[in-house]
PDB file of C-alpha atoms and ligand atoms in Angstrom:
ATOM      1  CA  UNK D1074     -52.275-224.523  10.685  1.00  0.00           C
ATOM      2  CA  UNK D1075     -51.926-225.549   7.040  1.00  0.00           C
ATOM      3  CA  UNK D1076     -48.947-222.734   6.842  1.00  0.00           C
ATOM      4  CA  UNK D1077     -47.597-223.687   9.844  1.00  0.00           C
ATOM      5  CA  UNK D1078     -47.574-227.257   8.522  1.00  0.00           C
ATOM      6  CA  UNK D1079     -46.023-226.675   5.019  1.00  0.00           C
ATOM      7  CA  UNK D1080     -43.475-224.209   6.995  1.00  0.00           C
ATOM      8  CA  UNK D1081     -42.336-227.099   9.223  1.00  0.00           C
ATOM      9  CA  UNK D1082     -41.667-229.111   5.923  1.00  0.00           C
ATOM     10  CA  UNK D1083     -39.420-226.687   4.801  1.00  0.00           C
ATOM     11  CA  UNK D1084     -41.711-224.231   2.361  1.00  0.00           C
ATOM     12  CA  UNK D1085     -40.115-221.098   2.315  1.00  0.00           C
ATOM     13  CA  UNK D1086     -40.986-219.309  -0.534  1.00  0.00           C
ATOM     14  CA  UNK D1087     -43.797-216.207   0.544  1.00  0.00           C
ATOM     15  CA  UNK D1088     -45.510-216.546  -3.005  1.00  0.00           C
ATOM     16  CA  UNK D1089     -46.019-219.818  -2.850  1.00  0.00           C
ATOM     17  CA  UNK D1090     -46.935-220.173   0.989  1.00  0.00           C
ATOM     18  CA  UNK D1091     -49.829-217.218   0.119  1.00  0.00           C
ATOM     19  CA  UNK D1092     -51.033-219.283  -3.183  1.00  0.00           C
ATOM     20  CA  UNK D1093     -50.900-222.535  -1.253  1.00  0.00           C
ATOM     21  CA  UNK D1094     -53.136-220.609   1.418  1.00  0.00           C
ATOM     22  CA  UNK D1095     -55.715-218.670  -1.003  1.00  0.00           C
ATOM     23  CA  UNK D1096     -57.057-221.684  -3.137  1.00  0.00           C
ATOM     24  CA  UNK D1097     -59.500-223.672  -1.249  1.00  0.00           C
ATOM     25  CA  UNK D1098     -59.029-227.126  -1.703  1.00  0.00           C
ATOM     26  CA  UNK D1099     -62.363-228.344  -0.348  1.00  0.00           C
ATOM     27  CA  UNK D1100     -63.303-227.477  -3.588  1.00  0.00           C
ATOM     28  CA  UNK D1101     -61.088-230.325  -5.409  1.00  0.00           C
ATOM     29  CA  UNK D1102     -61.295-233.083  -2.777  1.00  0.00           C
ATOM     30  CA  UNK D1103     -64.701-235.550  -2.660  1.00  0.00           C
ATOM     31  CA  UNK D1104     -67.794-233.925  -0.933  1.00  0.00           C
ATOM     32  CA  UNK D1105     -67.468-237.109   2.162  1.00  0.00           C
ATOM     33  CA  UNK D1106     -63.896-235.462   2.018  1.00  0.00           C
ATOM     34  CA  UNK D1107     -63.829-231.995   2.997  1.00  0.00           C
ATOM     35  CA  UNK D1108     -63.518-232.058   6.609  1.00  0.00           C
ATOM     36  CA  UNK D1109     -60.108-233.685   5.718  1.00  0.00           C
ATOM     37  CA  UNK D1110     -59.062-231.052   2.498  1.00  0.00           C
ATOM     38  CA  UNK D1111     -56.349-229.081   5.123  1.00  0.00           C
ATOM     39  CA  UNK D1112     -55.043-232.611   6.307  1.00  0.00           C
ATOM     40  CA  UNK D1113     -51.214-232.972   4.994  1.00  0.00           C
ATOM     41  CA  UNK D1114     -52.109-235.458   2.815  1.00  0.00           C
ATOM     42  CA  UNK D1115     -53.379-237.065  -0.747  1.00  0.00           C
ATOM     43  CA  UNK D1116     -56.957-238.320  -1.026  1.00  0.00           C
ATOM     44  CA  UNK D1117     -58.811-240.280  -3.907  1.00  0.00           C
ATOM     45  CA  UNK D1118     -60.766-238.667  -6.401  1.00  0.00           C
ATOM     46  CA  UNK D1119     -62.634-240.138  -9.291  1.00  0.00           C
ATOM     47  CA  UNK D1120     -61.419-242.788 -11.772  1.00  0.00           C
ATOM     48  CA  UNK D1121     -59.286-244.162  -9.158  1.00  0.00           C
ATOM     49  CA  UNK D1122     -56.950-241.347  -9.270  1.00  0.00           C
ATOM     50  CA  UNK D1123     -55.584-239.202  -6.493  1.00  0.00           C
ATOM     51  CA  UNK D1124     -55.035-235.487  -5.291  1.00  0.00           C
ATOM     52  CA  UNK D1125     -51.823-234.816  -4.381  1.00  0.00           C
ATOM     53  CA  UNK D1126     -51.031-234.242  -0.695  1.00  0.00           C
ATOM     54  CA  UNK D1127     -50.086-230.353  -0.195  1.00  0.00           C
ATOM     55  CA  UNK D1128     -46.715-230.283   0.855  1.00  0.00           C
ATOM     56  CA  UNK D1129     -45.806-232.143  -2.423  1.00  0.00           C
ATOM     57  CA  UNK D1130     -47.956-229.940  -4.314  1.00  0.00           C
ATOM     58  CA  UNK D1131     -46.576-227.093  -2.890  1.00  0.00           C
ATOM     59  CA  UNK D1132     -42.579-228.128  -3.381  1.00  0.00           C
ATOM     60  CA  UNK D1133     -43.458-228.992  -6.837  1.00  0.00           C
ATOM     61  CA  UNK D1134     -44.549-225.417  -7.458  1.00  0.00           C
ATOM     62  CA  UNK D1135     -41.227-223.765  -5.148  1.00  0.00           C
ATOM     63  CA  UNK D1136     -38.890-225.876  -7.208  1.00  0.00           C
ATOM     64  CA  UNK D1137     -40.658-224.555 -10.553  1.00  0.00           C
ATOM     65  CA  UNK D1138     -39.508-221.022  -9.186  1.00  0.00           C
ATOM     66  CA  UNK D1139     -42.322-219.933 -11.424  1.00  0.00           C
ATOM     67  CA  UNK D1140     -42.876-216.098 -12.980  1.00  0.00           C
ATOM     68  CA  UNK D1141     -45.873-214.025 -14.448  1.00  0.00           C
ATOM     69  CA  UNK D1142     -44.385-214.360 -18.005  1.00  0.00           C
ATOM     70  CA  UNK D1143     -43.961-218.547 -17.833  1.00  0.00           C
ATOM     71  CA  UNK D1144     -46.245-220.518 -20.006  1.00  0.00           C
ATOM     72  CA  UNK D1145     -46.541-224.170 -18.297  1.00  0.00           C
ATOM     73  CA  UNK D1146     -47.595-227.456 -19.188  1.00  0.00           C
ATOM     74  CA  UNK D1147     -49.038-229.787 -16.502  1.00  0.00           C
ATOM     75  CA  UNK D1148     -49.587-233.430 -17.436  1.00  0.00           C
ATOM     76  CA  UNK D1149     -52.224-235.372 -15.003  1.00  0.00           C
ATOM     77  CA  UNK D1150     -54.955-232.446 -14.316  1.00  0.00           C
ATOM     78  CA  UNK D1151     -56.576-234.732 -11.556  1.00  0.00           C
ATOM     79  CA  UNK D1152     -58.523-232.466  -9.765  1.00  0.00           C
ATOM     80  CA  UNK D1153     -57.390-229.504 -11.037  1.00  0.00           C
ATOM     81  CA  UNK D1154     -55.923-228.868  -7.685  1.00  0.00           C
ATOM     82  CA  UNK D1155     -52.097-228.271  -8.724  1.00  0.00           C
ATOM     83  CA  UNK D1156     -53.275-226.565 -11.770  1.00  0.00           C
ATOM     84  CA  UNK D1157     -55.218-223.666  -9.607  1.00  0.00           C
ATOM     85  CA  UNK D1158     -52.053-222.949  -7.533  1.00  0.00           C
ATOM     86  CA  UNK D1159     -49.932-223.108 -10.861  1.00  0.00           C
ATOM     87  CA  UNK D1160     -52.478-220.088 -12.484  1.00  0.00           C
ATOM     88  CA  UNK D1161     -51.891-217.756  -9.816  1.00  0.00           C
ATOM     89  CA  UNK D1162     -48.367-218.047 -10.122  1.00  0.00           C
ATOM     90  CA  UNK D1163     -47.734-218.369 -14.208  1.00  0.00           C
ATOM     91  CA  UNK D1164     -48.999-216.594 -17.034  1.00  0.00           C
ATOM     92  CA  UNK D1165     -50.573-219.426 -18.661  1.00  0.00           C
ATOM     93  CA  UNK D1166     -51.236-223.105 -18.055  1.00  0.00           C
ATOM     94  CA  UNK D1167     -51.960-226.024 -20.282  1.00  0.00           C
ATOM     95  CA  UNK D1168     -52.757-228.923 -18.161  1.00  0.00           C
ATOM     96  CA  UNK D1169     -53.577-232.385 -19.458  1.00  0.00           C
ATOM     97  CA  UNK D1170     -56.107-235.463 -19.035  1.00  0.00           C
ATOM     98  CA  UNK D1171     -56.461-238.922 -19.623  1.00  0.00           C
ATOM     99  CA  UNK D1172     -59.822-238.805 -18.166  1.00  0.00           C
ATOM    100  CA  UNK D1173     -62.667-237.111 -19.455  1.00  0.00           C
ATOM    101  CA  UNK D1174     -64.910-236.773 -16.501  1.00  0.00           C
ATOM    102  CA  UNK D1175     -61.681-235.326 -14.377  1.00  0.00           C
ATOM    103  CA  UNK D1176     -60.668-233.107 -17.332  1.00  0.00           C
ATOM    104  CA  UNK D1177     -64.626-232.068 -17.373  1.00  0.00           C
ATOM    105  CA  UNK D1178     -64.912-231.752 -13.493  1.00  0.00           C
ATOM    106  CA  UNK D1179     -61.590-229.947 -13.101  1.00  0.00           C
ATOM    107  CA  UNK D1180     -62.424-227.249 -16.298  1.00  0.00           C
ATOM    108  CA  UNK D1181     -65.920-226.295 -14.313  1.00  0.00           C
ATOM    109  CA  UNK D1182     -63.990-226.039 -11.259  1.00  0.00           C
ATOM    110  CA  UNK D1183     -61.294-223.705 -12.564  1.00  0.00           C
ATOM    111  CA  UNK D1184     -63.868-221.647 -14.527  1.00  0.00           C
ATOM    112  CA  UNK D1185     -65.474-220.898 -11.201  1.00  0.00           C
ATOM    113  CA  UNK D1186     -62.634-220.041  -9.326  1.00  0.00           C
ATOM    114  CA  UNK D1187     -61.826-217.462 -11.875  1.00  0.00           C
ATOM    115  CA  UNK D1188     -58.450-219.313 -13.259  1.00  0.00           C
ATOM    116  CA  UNK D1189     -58.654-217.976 -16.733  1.00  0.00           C
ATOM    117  CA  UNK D1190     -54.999-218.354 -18.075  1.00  0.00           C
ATOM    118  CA  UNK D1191     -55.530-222.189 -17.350  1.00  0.00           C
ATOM    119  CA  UNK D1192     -57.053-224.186 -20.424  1.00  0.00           C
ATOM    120  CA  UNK D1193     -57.811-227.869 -19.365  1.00  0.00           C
ATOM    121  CA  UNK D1194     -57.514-230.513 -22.361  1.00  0.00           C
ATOM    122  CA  UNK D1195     -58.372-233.893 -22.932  1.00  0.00           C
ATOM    123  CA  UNK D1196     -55.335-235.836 -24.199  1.00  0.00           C
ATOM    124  CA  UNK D1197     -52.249-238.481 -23.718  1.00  0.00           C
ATOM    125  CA  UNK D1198     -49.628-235.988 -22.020  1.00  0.00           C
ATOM    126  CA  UNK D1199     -46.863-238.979 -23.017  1.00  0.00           C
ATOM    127  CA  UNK D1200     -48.308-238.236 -27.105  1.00  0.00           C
ATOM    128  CA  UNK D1201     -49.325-234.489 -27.509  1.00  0.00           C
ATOM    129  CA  UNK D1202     -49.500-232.993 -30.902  1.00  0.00           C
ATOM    130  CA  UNK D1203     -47.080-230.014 -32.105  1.00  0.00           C
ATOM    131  CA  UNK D1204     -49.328-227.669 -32.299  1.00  0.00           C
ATOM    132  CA  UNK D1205     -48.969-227.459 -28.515  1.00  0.00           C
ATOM    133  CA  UNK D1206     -45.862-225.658 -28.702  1.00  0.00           C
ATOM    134  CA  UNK D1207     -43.112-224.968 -25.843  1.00  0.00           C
ATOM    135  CA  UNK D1208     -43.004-224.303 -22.245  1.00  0.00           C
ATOM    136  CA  UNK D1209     -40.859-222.755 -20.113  1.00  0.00           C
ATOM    137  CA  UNK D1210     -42.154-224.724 -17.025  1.00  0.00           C
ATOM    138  CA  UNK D1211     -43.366-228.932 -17.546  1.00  0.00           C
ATOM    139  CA  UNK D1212     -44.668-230.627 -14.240  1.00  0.00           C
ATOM    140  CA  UNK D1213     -45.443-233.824 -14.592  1.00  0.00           C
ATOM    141  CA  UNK D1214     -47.593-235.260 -11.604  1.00  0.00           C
ATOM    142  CA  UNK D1215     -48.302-239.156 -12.899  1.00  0.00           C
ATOM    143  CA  UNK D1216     -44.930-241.459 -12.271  1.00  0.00           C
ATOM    144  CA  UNK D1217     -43.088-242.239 -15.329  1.00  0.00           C
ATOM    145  CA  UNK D1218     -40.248-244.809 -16.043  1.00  0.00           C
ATOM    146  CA  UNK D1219     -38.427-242.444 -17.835  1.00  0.00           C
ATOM    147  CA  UNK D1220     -38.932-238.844 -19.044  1.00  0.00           C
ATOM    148  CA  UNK D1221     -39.609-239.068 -22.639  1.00  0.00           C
ATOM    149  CA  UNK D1222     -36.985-237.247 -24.873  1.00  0.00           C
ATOM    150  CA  UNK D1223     -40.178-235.411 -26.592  1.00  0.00           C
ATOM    151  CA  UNK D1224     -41.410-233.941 -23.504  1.00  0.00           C
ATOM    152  CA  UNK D1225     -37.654-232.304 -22.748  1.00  0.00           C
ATOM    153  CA  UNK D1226     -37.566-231.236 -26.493  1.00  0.00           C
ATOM    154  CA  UNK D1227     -41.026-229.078 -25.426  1.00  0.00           C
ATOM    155  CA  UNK D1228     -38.954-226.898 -22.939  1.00  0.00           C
ATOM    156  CA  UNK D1229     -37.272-223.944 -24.185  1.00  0.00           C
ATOM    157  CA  UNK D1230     -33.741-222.905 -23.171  1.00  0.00           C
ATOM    158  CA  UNK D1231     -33.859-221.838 -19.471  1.00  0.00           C
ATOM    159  CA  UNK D1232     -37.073-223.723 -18.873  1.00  0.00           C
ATOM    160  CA  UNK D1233     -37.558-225.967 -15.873  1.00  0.00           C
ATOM    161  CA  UNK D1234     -39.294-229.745 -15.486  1.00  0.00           C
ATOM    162  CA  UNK D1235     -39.904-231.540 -12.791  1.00  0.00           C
ATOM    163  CA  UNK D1236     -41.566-234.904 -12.849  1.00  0.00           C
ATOM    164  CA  UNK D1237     -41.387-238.533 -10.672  1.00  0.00           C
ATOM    165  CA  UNK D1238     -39.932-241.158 -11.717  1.00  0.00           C
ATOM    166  CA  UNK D1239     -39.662-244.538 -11.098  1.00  0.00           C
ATOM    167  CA  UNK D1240     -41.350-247.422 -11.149  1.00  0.00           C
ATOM    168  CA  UNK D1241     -45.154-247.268 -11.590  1.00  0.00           C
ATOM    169  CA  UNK D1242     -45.929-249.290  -8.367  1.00  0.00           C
ATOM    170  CA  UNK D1243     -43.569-247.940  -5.373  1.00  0.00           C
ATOM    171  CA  UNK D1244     -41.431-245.320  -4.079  1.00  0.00           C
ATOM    172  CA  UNK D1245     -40.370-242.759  -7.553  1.00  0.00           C
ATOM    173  CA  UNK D1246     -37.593-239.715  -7.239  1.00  0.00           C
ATOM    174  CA  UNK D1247     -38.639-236.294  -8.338  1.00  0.00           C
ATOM    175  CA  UNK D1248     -36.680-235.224 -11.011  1.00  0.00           C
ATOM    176  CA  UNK D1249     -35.502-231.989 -11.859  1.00  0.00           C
ATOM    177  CA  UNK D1250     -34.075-230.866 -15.228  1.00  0.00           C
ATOM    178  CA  UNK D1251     -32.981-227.538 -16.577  1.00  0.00           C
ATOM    179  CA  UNK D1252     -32.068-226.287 -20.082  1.00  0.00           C
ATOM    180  CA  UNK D1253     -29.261-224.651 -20.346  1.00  0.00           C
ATOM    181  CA  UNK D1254     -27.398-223.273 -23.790  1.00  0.00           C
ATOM    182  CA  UNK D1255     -25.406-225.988 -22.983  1.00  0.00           C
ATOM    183  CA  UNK D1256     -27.705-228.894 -22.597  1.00  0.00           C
ATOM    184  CA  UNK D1257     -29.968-230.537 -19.487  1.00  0.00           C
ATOM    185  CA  UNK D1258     -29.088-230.761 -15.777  1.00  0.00           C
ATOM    186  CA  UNK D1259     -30.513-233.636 -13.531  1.00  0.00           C
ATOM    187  CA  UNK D1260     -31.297-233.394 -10.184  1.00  0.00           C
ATOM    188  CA  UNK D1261     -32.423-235.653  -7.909  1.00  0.00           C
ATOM    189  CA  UNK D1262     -34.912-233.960  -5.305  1.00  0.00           C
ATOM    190  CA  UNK D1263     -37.284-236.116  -3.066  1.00  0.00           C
ATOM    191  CA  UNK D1264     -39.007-239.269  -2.876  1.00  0.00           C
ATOM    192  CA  UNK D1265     -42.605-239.208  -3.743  1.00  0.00           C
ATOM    193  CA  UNK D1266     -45.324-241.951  -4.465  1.00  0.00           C
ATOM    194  CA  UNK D1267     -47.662-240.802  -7.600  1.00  0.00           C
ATOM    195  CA  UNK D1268     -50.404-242.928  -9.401  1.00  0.00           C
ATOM    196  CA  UNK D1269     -48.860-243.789 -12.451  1.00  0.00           C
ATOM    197  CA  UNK D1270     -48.987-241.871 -16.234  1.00  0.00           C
ATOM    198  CA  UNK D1271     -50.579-244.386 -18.897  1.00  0.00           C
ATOM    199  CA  UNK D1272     -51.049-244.237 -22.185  1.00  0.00           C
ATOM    200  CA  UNK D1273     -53.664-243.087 -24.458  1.00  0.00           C
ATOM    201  CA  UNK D1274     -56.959-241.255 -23.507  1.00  0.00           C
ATOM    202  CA  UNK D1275     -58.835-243.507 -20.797  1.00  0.00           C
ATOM    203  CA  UNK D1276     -61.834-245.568 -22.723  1.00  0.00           C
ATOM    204  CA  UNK D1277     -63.759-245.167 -19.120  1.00  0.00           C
ATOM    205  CA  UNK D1278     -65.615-242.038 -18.940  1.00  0.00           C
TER     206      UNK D1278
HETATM  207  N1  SAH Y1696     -52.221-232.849 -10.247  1.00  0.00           N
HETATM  208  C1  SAH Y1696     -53.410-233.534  -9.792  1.00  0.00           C
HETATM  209  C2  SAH Y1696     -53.125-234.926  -9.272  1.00  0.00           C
HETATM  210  C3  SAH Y1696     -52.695-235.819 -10.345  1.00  0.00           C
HETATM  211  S1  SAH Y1696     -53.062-237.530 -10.166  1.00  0.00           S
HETATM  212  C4  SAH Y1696     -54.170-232.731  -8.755  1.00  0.00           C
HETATM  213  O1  SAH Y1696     -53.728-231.623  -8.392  1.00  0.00           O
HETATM  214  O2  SAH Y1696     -55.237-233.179  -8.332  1.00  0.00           O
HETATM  215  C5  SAH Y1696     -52.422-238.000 -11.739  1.00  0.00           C
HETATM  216  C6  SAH Y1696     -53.343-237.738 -12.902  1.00  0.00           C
HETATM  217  O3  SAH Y1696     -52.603-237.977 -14.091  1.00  0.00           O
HETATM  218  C7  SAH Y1696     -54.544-238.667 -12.942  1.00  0.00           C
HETATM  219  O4  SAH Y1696     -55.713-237.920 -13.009  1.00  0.00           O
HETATM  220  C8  SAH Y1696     -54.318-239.465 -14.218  1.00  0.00           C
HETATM  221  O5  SAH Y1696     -55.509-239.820 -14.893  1.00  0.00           O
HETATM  222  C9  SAH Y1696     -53.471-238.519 -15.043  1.00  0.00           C
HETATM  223  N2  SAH Y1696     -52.669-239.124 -16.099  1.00  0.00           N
HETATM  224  C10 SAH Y1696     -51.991-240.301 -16.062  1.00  0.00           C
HETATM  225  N3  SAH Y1696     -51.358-240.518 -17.230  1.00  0.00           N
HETATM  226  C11 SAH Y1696     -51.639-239.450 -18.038  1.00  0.00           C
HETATM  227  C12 SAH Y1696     -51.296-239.104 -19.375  1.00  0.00           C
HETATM  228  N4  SAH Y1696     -50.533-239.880 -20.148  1.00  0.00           N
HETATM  229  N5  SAH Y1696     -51.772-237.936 -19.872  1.00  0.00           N
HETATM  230  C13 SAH Y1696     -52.554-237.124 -19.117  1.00  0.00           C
HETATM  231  N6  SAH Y1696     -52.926-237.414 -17.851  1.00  0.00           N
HETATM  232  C14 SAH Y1696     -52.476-238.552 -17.311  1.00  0.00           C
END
């Protein structure tokens, strides 16, 4: 039924509908939650956040058209959720939180699911240091205003992003942009609601 469902929304791609199938998200959704993990949609998870609903989670990842060698940056780790299906399809995945206790709760999580290329890390995704380095895949899954110019500079020629944006409160557009030799394409995909990205490392725990 969860196939069947994504299917109907217009998921094509094998890879993905397989990935989308094999992680069990019972695992990332609240305990009082689990009867509803294979419903099509987003539930709340600590800190007032939310995991994404599955068709979104699973478009973002078909419009990444993502490949063993990719190295990938995710910014709002969450529950970890988007960053399991991301592992089985990448080569390695940095994924960042404001939160500690979801950066905390998602690492144990992934460790026991056996996602080893994914390292979890507590920062401001908006503010990351160098050292960091490039990606050839960004997903951004936290609505911004605007894509900041560092975050494009982070993808290397060829590489992908997709993020929503739009206002924090309301209805944001996922974004698509591609580097090219000669410079970014925008796309305009789908609409999509998403908690919004904020600044700084959360003072809550
Ligand atoms: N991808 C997640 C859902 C993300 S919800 C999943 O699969 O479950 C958005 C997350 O982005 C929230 O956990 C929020 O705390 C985080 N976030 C918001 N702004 C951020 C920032 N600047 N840096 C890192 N994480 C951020």
């Amino acid at each position: 039924m969860f196939q069947l469902t994504l299917r109907r929304r217009g998921i094509s791609d094998q890879a993905v509908l397989r990935t989308m199938e094999e992680v069990p998200r019972e695992l990332f959704v609240d305990e009082a939650d689990r009867g509803d993990a294979y419903r099509d949609s987003a539930l709340p998870i600590a800190c007032g956040q939310t995991i994404s609903q599955p068709f979104v989670v699973a478009y973002m990842t078909e419009q990444l058209q993502l490949q063993k060698s990719h190295r990938v940056l995710e910014i709002g780790t969450g529950s970890g959720y988007q960053a399991a299906v991301l592992s089985r399809l990448a080569g390695q995945v940095l994924t960042v939180e404001r939160y500690r206790k979801l950066a905390d709760t998602a690492r144990t999580r992934l460790e026991k699911l056996g996602c080893h290329n994914v390292e979890v890390m507590l920062g401001d995704g908006l503010d990351l240091p160098d050292t960091v380095g490039s990606f050839d895949r960004i997903i951004v899954t936290a609505a911004m205003e605007q894509i900041p110019d560092n975050l494009i500079e982070r993808l290397n020629v060829g590489g992908v992003l997709i993020a929503p944006v739009g206002p924090h409160q309301g209805v944001q557009t996922l974004i698509r942009l591609t580097r090219t030799v000669a410079g970014i394409e925008r796309k305009e995909l789908v609409d999509v609601r998403f908690v919004p990205a904020l600044p700084g490392i959360a003072r809550e725990l």
